[in-house]
mmCIF file of C-alpha atoms in Angstrom:
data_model
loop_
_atom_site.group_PDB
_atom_site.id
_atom_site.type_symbol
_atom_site.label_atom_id
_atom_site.label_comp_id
_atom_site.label_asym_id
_atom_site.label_seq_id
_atom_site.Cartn_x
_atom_site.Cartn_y
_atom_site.Cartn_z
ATOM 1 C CA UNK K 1 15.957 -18.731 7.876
ATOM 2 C CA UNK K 2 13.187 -19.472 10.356
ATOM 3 C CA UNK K 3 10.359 -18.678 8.659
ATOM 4 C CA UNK K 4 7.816 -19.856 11.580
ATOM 5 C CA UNK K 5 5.857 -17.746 13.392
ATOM 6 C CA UNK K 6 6.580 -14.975 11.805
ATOM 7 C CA UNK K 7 4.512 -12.442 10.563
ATOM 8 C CA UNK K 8 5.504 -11.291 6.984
ATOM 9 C CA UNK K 9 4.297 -8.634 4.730
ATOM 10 C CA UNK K 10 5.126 -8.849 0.733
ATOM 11 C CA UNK K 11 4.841 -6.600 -1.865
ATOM 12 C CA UNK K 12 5.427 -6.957 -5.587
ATOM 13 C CA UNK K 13 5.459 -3.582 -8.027
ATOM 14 C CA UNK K 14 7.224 -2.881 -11.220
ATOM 15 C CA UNK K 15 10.641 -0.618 -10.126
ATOM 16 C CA UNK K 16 11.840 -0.011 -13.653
ATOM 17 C CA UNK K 17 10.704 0.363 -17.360
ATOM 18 C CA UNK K 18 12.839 0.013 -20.180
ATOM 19 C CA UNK K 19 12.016 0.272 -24.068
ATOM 20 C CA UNK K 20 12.118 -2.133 -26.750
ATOM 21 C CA UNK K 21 12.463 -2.189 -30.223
ATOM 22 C CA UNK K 22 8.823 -2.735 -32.280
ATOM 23 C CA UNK K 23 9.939 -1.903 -35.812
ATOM 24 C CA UNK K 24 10.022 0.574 -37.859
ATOM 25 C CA UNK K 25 12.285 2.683 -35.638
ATOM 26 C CA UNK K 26 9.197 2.720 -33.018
ATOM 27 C CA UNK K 27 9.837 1.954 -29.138
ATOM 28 C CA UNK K 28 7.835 0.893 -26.821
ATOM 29 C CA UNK K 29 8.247 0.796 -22.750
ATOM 30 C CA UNK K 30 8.093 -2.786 -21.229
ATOM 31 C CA UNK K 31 8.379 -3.470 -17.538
ATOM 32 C CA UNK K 32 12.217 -3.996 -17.107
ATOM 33 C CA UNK K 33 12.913 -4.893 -13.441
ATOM 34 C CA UNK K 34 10.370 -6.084 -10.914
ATOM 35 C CA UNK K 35 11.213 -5.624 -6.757
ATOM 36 C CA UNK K 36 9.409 -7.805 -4.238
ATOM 37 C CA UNK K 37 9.814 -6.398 -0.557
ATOM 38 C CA UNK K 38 9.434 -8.607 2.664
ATOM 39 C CA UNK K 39 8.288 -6.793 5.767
ATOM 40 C CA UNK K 40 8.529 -2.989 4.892
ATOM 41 C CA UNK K 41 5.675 -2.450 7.388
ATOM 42 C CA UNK K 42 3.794 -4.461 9.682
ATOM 43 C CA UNK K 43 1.407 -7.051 7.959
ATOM 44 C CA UNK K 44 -1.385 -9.242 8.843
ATOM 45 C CA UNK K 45 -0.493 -12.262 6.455
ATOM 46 C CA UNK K 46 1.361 -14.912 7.333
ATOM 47 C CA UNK K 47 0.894 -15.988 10.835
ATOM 48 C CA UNK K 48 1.129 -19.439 10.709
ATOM 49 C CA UNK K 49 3.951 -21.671 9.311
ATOM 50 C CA UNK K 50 6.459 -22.466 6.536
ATOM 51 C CA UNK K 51 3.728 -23.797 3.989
ATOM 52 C CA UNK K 52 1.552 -20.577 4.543
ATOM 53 C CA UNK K 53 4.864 -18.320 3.961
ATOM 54 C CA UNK K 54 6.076 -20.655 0.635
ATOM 55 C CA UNK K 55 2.391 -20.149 -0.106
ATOM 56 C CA UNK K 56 2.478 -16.334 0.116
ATOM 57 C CA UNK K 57 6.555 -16.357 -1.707
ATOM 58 C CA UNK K 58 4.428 -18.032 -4.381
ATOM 59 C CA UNK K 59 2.028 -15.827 -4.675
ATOM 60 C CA UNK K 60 4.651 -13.038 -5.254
ATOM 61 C CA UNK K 61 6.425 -14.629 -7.886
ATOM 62 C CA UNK K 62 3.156 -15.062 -9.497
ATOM 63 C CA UNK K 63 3.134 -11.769 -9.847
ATOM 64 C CA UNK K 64 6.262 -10.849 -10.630
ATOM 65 C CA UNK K 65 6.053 -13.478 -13.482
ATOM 66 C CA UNK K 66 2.887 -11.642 -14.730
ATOM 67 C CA UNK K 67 4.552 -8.329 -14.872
ATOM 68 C CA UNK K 68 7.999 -9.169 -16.775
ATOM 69 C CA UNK K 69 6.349 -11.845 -18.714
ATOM 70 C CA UNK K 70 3.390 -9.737 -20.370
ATOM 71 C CA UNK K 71 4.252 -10.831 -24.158
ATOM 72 C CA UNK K 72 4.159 -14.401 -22.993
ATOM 73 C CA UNK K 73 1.095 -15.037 -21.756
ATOM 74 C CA UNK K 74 1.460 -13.740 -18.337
ATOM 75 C CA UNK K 75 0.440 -15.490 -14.993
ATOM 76 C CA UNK K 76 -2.907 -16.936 -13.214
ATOM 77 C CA UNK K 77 -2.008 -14.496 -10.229
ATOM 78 C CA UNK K 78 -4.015 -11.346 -11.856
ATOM 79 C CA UNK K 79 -2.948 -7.609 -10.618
ATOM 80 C CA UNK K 80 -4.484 -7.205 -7.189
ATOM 81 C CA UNK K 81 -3.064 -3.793 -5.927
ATOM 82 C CA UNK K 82 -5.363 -1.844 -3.489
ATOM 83 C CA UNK K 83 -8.083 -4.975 -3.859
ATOM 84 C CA UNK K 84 -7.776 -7.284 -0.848
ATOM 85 C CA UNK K 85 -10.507 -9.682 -2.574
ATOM 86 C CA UNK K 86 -8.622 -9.815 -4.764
ATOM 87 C CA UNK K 87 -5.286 -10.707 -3.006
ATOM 88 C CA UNK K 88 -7.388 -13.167 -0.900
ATOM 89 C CA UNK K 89 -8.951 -15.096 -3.933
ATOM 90 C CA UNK K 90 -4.595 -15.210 -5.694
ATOM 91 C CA UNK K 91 -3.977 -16.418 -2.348
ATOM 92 C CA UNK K 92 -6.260 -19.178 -2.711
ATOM 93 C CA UNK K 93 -5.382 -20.108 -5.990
ATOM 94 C CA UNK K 94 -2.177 -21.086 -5.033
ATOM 95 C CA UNK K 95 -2.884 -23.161 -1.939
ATOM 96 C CA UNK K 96 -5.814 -24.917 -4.428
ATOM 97 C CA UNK K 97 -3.480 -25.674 -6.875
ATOM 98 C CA UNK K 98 0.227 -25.782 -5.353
ATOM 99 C CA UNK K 99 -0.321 -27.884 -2.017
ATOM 100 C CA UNK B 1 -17.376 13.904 23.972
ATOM 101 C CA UNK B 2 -15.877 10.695 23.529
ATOM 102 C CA UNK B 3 -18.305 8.032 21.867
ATOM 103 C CA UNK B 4 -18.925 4.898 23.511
ATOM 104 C CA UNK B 5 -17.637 2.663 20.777
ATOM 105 C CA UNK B 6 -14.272 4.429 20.270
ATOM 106 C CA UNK B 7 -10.906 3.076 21.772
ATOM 107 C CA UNK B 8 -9.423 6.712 21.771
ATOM 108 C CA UNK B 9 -5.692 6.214 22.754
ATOM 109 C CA UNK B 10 -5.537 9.816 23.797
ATOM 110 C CA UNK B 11 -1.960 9.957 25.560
ATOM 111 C CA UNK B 12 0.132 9.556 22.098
ATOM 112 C CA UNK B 13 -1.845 12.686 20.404
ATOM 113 C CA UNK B 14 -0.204 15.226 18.681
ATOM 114 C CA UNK B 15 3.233 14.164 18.465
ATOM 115 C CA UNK B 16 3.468 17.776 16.204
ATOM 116 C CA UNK B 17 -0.214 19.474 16.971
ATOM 117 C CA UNK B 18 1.361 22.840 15.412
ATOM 118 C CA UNK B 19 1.402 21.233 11.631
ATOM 119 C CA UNK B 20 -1.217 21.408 9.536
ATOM 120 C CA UNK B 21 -2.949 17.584 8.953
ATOM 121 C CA UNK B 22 -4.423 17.731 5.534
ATOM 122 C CA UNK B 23 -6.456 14.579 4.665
ATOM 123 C CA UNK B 24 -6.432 11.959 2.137
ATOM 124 C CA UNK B 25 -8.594 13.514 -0.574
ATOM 125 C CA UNK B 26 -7.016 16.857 -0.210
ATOM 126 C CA UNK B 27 -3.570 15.616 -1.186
ATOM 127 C CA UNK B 28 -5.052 13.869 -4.222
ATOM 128 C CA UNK B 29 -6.969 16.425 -5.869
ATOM 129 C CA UNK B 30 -3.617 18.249 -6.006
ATOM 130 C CA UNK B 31 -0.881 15.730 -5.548
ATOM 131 C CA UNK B 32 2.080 17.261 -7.753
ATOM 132 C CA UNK B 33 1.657 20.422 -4.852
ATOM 133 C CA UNK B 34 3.009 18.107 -2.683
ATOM 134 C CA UNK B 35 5.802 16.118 -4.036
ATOM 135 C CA UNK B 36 8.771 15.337 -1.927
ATOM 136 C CA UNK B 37 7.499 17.547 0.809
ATOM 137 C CA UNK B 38 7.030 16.489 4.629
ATOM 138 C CA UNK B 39 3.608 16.607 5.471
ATOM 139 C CA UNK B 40 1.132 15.372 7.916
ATOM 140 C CA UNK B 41 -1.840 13.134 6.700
ATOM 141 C CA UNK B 42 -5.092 11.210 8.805
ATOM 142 C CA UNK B 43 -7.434 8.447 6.756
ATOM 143 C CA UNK B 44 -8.543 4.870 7.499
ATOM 144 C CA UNK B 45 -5.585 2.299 7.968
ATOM 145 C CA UNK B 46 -6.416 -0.365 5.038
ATOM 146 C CA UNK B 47 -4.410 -3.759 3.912
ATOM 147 C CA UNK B 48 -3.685 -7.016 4.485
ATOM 148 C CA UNK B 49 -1.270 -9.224 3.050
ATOM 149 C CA UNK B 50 0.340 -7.018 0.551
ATOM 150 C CA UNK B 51 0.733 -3.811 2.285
ATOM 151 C CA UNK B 52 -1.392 -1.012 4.001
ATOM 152 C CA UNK B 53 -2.748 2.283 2.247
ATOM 153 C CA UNK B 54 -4.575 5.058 3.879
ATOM 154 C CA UNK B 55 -8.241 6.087 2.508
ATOM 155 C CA UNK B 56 -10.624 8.517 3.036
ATOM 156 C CA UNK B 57 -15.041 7.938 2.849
ATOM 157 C CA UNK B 58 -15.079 11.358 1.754
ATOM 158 C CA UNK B 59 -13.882 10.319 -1.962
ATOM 159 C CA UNK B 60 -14.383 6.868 -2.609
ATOM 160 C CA UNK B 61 -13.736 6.827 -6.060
ATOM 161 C CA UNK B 62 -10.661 6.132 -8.131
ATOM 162 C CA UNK B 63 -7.450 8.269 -8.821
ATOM 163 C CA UNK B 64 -8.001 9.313 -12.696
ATOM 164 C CA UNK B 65 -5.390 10.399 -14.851
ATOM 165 C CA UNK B 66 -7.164 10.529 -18.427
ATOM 166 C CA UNK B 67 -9.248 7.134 -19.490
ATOM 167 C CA UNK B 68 -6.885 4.940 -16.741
ATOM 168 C CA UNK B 69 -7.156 4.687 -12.917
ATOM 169 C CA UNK B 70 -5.634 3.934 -9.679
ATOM 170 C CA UNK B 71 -6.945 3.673 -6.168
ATOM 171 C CA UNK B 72 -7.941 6.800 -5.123
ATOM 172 C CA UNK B 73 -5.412 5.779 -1.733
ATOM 173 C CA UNK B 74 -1.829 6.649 -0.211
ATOM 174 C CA UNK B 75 0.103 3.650 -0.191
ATOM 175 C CA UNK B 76 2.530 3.423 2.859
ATOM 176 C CA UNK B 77 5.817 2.632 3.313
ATOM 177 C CA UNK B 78 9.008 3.449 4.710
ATOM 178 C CA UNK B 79 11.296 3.190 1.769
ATOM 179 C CA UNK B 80 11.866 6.326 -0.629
ATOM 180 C CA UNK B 81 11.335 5.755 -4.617
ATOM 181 C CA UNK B 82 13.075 9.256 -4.601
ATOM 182 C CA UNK B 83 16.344 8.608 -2.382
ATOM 183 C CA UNK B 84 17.316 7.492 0.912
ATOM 184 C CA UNK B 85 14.330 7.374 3.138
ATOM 185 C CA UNK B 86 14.200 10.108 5.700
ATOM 186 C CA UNK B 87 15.025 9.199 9.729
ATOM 187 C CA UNK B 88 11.949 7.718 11.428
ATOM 188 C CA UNK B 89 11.108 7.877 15.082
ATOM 189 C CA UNK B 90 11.024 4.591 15.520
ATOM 190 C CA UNK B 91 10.869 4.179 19.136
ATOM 191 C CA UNK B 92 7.641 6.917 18.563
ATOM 192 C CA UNK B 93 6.024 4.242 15.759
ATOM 193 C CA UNK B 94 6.954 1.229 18.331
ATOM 194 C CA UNK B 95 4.737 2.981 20.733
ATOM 195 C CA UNK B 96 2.004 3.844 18.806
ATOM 196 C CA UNK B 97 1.914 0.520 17.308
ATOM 197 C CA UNK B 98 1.844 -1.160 20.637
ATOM 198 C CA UNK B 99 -1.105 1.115 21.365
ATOM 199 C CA UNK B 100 -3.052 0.179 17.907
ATOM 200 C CA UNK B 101 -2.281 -3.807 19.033
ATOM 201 C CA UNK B 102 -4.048 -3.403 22.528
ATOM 202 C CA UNK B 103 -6.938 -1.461 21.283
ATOM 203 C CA UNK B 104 -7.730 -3.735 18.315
ATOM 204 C CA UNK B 105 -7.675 -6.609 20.853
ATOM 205 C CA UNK B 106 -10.832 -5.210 22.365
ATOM 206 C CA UNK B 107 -12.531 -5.060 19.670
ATOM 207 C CA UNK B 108 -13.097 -7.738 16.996
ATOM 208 C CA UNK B 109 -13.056 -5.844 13.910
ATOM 209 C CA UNK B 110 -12.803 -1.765 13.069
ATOM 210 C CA UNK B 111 -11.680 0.786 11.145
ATOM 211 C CA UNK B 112 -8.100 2.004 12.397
ATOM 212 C CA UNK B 113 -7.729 6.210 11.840
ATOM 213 C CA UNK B 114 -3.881 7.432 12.251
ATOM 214 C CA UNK B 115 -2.361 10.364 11.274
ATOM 215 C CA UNK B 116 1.350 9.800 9.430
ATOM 216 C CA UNK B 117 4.131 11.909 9.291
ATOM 217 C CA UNK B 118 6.484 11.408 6.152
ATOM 218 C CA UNK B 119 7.336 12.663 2.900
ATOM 219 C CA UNK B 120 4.862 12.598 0.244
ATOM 220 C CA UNK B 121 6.055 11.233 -3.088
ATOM 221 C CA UNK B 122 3.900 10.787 -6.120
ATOM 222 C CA UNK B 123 4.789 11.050 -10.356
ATOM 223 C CA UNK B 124 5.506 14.248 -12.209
ATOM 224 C CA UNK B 125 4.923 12.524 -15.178
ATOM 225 C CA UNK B 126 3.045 9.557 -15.579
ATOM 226 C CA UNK B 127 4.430 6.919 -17.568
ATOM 227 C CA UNK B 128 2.036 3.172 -18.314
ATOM 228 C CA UNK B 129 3.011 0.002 -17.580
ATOM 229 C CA UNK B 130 2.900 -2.943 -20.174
ATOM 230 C CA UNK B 131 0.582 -5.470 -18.466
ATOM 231 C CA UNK B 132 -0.497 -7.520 -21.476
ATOM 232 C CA UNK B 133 -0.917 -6.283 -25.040
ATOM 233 C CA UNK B 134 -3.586 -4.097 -25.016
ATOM 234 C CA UNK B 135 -3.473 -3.804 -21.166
ATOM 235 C CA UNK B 136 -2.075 -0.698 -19.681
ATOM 236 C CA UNK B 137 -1.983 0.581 -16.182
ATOM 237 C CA UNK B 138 -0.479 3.888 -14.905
ATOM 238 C CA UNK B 139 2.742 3.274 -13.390
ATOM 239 C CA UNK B 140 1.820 4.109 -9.774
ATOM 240 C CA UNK B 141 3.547 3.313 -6.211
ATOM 241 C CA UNK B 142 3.220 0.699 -3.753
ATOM 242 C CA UNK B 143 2.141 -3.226 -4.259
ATOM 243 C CA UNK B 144 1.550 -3.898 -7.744
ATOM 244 C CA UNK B 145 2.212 -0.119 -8.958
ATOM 245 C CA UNK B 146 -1.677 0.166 -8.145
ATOM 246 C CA UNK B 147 -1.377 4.226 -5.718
ATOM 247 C CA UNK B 148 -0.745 7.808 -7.224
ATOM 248 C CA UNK B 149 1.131 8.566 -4.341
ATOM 249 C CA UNK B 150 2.882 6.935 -1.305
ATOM 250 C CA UNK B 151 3.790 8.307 1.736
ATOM 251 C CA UNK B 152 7.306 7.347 3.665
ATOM 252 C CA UNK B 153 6.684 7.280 6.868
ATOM 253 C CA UNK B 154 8.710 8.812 9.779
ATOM 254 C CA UNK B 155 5.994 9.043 12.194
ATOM 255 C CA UNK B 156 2.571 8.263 13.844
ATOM 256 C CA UNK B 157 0.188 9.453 15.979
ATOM 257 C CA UNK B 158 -3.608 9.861 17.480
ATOM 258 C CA UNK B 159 -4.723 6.219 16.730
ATOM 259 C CA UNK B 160 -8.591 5.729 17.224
ATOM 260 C CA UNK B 161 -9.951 2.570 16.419
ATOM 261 C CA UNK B 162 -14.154 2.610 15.477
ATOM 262 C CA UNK B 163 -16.605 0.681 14.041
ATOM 263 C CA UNK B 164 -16.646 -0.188 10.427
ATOM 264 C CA UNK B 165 -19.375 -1.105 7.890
ATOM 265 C CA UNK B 166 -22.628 -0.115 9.094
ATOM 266 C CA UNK B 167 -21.374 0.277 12.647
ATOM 267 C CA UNK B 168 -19.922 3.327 11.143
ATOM 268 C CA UNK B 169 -22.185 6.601 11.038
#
């Protein structure tokens, strides 16, 4: 897949809960599945080349580790929904720390 | 009148003039009025990376649902939580978006208003999401569950790109 020049768009949100078991015939809902989406809409992100989009595939999984992980001590890629500081300071993160 | 600093792109208007165009806030203060129901929205095109919402200055706070919060924001999208996304005009949406390119290339930043056609989804029932223990979040729509409501989009129209920040009156 040429991944050049292309402009991408990711999102990463929880699709599906499911509950566990926490004793004493108690049940409580964990995140069950997680979906990331490339390109639903036009985006604004990756414009440049294959490092920027592993950068940004990175970023996602961060995220998606975060969410299904919770109980284990979750990710350095905090919850950035609606917050593009946010998203811009993840982003950095992982070209700091994984390039 | 048309203001100076506007790029009004005045020959897509009103792809369906006759419907009403409510506006961000006014689908959020009531949003389970509107579930699953084609309607016609206008707000400020935000994003970046990770997906585009539509807000409204006229209620810039958040989306509350008891103690918890989201962004007070429509996220947008074209794929249905709810079923198979309705049939989009996409020849319509290549248009407008070929309009919304060459205006924002005369202009080095703005605020981009568009009203969207699609059908409005958003939670009968709110449910939480397990972030960490002890850290809940309502289980919204759109990039990182973080919008009450999203709209699926089948159309576009009346793009008008103007200043933003303090630009803005």
């Amino acid at each position: 897949m040429n991944l050049q020049k292309r402009t991408c768009f990711i999102t990463t949100k929880v699709t599906g809960l499911k509950p566990i078991d926490i004793g004493n015939g108690a049940q409580q809902w964990v995140n069950g599945t997680v979906l990331i989406t490339i390109n639903d809409l036009r985006g604004d992100f990756v414009n440049g080349d294959v490092t920027a989009s592993a950068a940004t595939l990175l970023h996602e999984l961060g995220h998606a580790y975060y969410d299904l992980s919770s109980f284990l001590g979750g990710s350095r890629i905090l919850p950035d929904g609606g917050e593009v500081n946010k998203s811009q300071n993840n982003q950095r993160l992982i070209k700091k720390d994984c390039f | 009148m048309i203001l100076p600093w506007l790029v009004a792109i005045s020959s897509l208007a009103g792809a369906e003039s006759g419907e009403h165009v409510y506006s961000v806030c006014e689908l959020l203060a009531t949003p389970h009025e509107f579930n699953q129901r084609i309607i016609r929205v206008r707000g400020i095109v935000e994003g970046g990376m990770e997906g585009a919402w539509l807000r409204d200055e006229s209620c810039p706070g958040r989306f509350r649902v008891g103690e918890r919060s989201l962004a007070m924001a429509i996220w947008l999208s074209y794929q249905s939580e709810y079923g198979s996304p309705p049939p989009r005009h996409k020849a319509h949406i290549d248009q407008v978006e070929r309009q919304i390119t060459a205006g924002q290339r005369k202009r080095t930043s703005g605020l981009l208003e568009l009203t969207y056609t699609g059908v409005f989804e958003t939670r009968s029932e709110w449910k939480l999401l397990a972030r960490r223990p002890g850290e809940t979040q309502l289980w919204g729509f759109g990039h990182q569950n973080g919008f009450p409501a999203q709209l699926v989009i089948t159309d576009e129209a009346d793009p008008v790109i103007g200043p933003a920040g303090k630009e803005r009156k």
